Amino acid sequence: MFKFNDYPSIKEMHKRYLKHDYASTKALINVVDKNALGAEAKFEKTMNKQDAFNLLYEKVIFDELIKEKPDIFDESKQKYKKWDSIIGSDFSKIPNSDKIILILLVEENGGIYRLPPSYYI
């Protein structure tokens, strides 16, 4: 688990992220399992909210971690790479499809990129 207590702004966004994630999961269940009336429209609306929130969360993570520029472990290559080679130094230049990497660095069961062990409990 990421050391959220060391990064209060990330911790606050993490709490909000969990609420959005729960709402999205619940909306998806209503579509898939329950086939509830109007569930698809609600799911789409919920996902749009989550996408907008994710962009804010990604920016907060970037703004905190860019100060340290930690090396990032590439699980697929089994080696560390420099922050700039994975993330870069300008948030606006990161393709939107790649910004999710930032969330995955701090959330459980992240993607192929991980921070050094000192960032986790």
GROMACS .gro file of C-alpha atoms in nm:
model
  121
    1MET     CA    1   0.000   0.000   0.000
    2PHE     CA    2   0.123   0.349  -0.087
    3LYS     CA    3   0.234   0.565   0.207
    4PHE     CA    4  -0.060   0.802   0.177
    5ASN     CA    5   0.012   0.965   0.514
    6ASP     CA    6   0.337   1.102   0.370
    7TYR     CA    7   0.144   1.281   0.093
    8PRO     CA    8  -0.171   1.447   0.236
    9SER     CA    9  -0.293   1.582  -0.098
   10ILE     CA   10  -0.268   1.237  -0.257
   11LYS     CA   11  -0.434   1.084   0.050
   12GLU     CA   12  -0.734   1.315   0.018
   13MET     CA   13  -0.772   1.241  -0.352
   14HIS     CA   14  -0.732   0.868  -0.283
   15LYS     CA   15  -1.034   0.878  -0.052
   16ARG     CA   16  -1.238   1.047  -0.323
   17TYR     CA   17  -1.104   0.803  -0.583
   18LEU     CA   18  -1.234   0.509  -0.380
   19LYS     CA   19  -1.582   0.664  -0.370
   20HIS     CA   20  -1.580   0.717  -0.747
   21ASP     CA   21  -1.451   0.365  -0.803
   22TYR     CA   22  -1.725   0.218  -0.582
   23ALA     CA   23  -1.994   0.419  -0.765
   24SER     CA   24  -1.861   0.302  -1.102
   25THR     CA   25  -1.854  -0.060  -0.992
   26LYS     CA   26  -2.206  -0.038  -0.854
   27ALA     CA   27  -2.330   0.123  -1.177
   28LEU     CA   28  -2.163  -0.149  -1.383
   29ILE     CA   29  -2.323  -0.423  -1.174
   30ASN     CA   30  -2.662  -0.263  -1.235
   31VAL     CA   31  -2.598  -0.285  -1.610
   32VAL     CA   32  -2.445  -0.632  -1.630
   33ASP     CA   33  -2.606  -0.832  -1.352
   34LYS     CA   34  -2.936  -0.662  -1.294
   35ASN     CA   35  -3.010  -0.518  -1.640
   36ALA     CA   36  -3.188  -0.236  -1.455
   37LEU     CA   37  -3.394   0.018  -1.644
   38GLY     CA   38  -3.184   0.325  -1.726
   39ALA     CA   39  -2.872   0.161  -1.586
   40GLU     CA   40  -2.662   0.213  -1.900
   41ALA     CA   41  -2.724   0.588  -1.902
   42LYS     CA   42  -2.641   0.610  -1.532
   43PHE     CA   43  -2.327   0.402  -1.586
   44GLU     CA   44  -2.213   0.633  -1.867
   45LYS     CA   45  -2.275   0.940  -1.651
   46THR     CA   46  -2.088   0.782  -1.359
   47MET     CA   47  -1.793   0.690  -1.581
   48ASN     CA   48  -1.776   1.042  -1.723
   49LYS     CA   49  -1.756   1.176  -1.367
   50GLN     CA   50  -1.485   0.925  -1.283
   51ASP     CA   51  -1.284   1.013  -1.594
   52ALA     CA   52  -1.298   1.383  -1.504
   53PHE     CA   53  -1.198   1.308  -1.145
   54ASN     CA   54  -0.914   1.079  -1.255
   55LEU     CA   55  -0.756   1.365  -1.450
   56LEU     CA   56  -0.752   1.576  -1.132
   57TYR     CA   57  -0.612   1.286  -0.929
   58GLU     CA   58  -0.341   1.220  -1.187
   59LYS     CA   59  -0.239   1.587  -1.174
   60VAL     CA   60  -0.215   1.583  -0.793
   61ILE     CA   61   0.001   1.269  -0.802
   62PHE     CA   62   0.220   1.419  -1.072
   63ASP     CA   63   0.263   1.748  -0.882
   64GLU     CA   64   0.369   1.562  -0.566
   65LEU     CA   65   0.601   1.305  -0.720
   66ILE     CA   66   0.767   1.536  -0.974
   67LYS     CA   67   0.935   1.704  -0.676
   68GLU     CA   68   1.126   1.382  -0.609
   69LYS     CA   69   1.131   1.222  -0.954
   70PRO     CA   70   1.173   0.872  -0.813
   71ASP     CA   71   1.299   0.596  -1.035
   72ILE     CA   72   1.018   0.372  -1.155
   73PHE     CA   73   1.036  -0.006  -1.162
   74ASP     CA   74   0.926  -0.159  -1.493
   75GLU     CA   75   0.779  -0.498  -1.408
   76SER     CA   76   0.795  -0.614  -1.770
   77LYS     CA   77   1.169  -0.545  -1.799
   78GLN     CA   78   1.247  -0.614  -1.433
   79LYS     CA   79   1.455  -0.298  -1.398
   80TYR     CA   80   1.432   0.060  -1.280
   81LYS     CA   81   1.395   0.345  -1.526
   82LYS     CA   82   1.429   0.718  -1.476
   83TRP     CA   83   1.113   0.917  -1.402
   84ASP     CA   84   1.156   1.130  -1.715
   85SER     CA   85   1.179   0.829  -1.944
   86ILE     CA   86   0.839   0.700  -1.821
   87ILE     CA   87   0.647   1.008  -1.705
   88GLY     CA   88   0.834   1.315  -1.822
   89SER     CA   89   0.853   1.662  -1.669
   90ASP     CA   90   0.548   1.827  -1.827
   91PHE     CA   91   0.204   1.695  -1.730
   92SER     CA   92   0.041   1.854  -2.034
   93LYS     CA   93   0.266   1.653  -2.267
   94ILE     CA   94   0.171   1.316  -2.121
   95PRO     CA   95  -0.087   1.153  -2.352
   96ASN     CA   96  -0.421   1.123  -2.172
   97SER     CA   97  -0.416   0.748  -2.230
   98ASP     CA   98  -0.085   0.725  -2.036
   99LYS     CA   99  -0.181   0.944  -1.739
  100ILE     CA  100  -0.349   0.647  -1.572
  101ILE     CA  101   0.005   0.525  -1.496
  102LEU     CA  102   0.018   0.789  -1.223
  103ILE     CA  103  -0.289   0.648  -1.046
  104LEU     CA  104  -0.159   0.295  -1.083
  105LEU     CA  105   0.166   0.396  -0.910
  106VAL     CA  106  -0.022   0.467  -0.587
  107GLU     CA  107  -0.326   0.239  -0.598
  108GLU     CA  108  -0.323  -0.128  -0.505
  109ASN     CA  109  -0.253  -0.379  -0.781
  110GLY     CA  110  -0.097  -0.113  -1.000
  111GLY     CA  111   0.013  -0.165  -1.355
  112ILE     CA  112   0.354  -0.263  -1.487
  113TYR     CA  113   0.520   0.042  -1.330
  114ARG     CA  114   0.584   0.069  -0.955
  115LEU     CA  115   0.764   0.315  -0.732
  116PRO     CA  116   1.060   0.205  -0.520
  117PRO     CA  117   0.969   0.002  -0.208
  118SER     CA  118   1.028   0.306   0.017
  119TYR     CA  119   0.700   0.454  -0.115
  120TYR     CA  120   0.492   0.163   0.009
  121ILE     CA  121   0.407   0.023   0.352
   0.00000   0.00000   0.00000
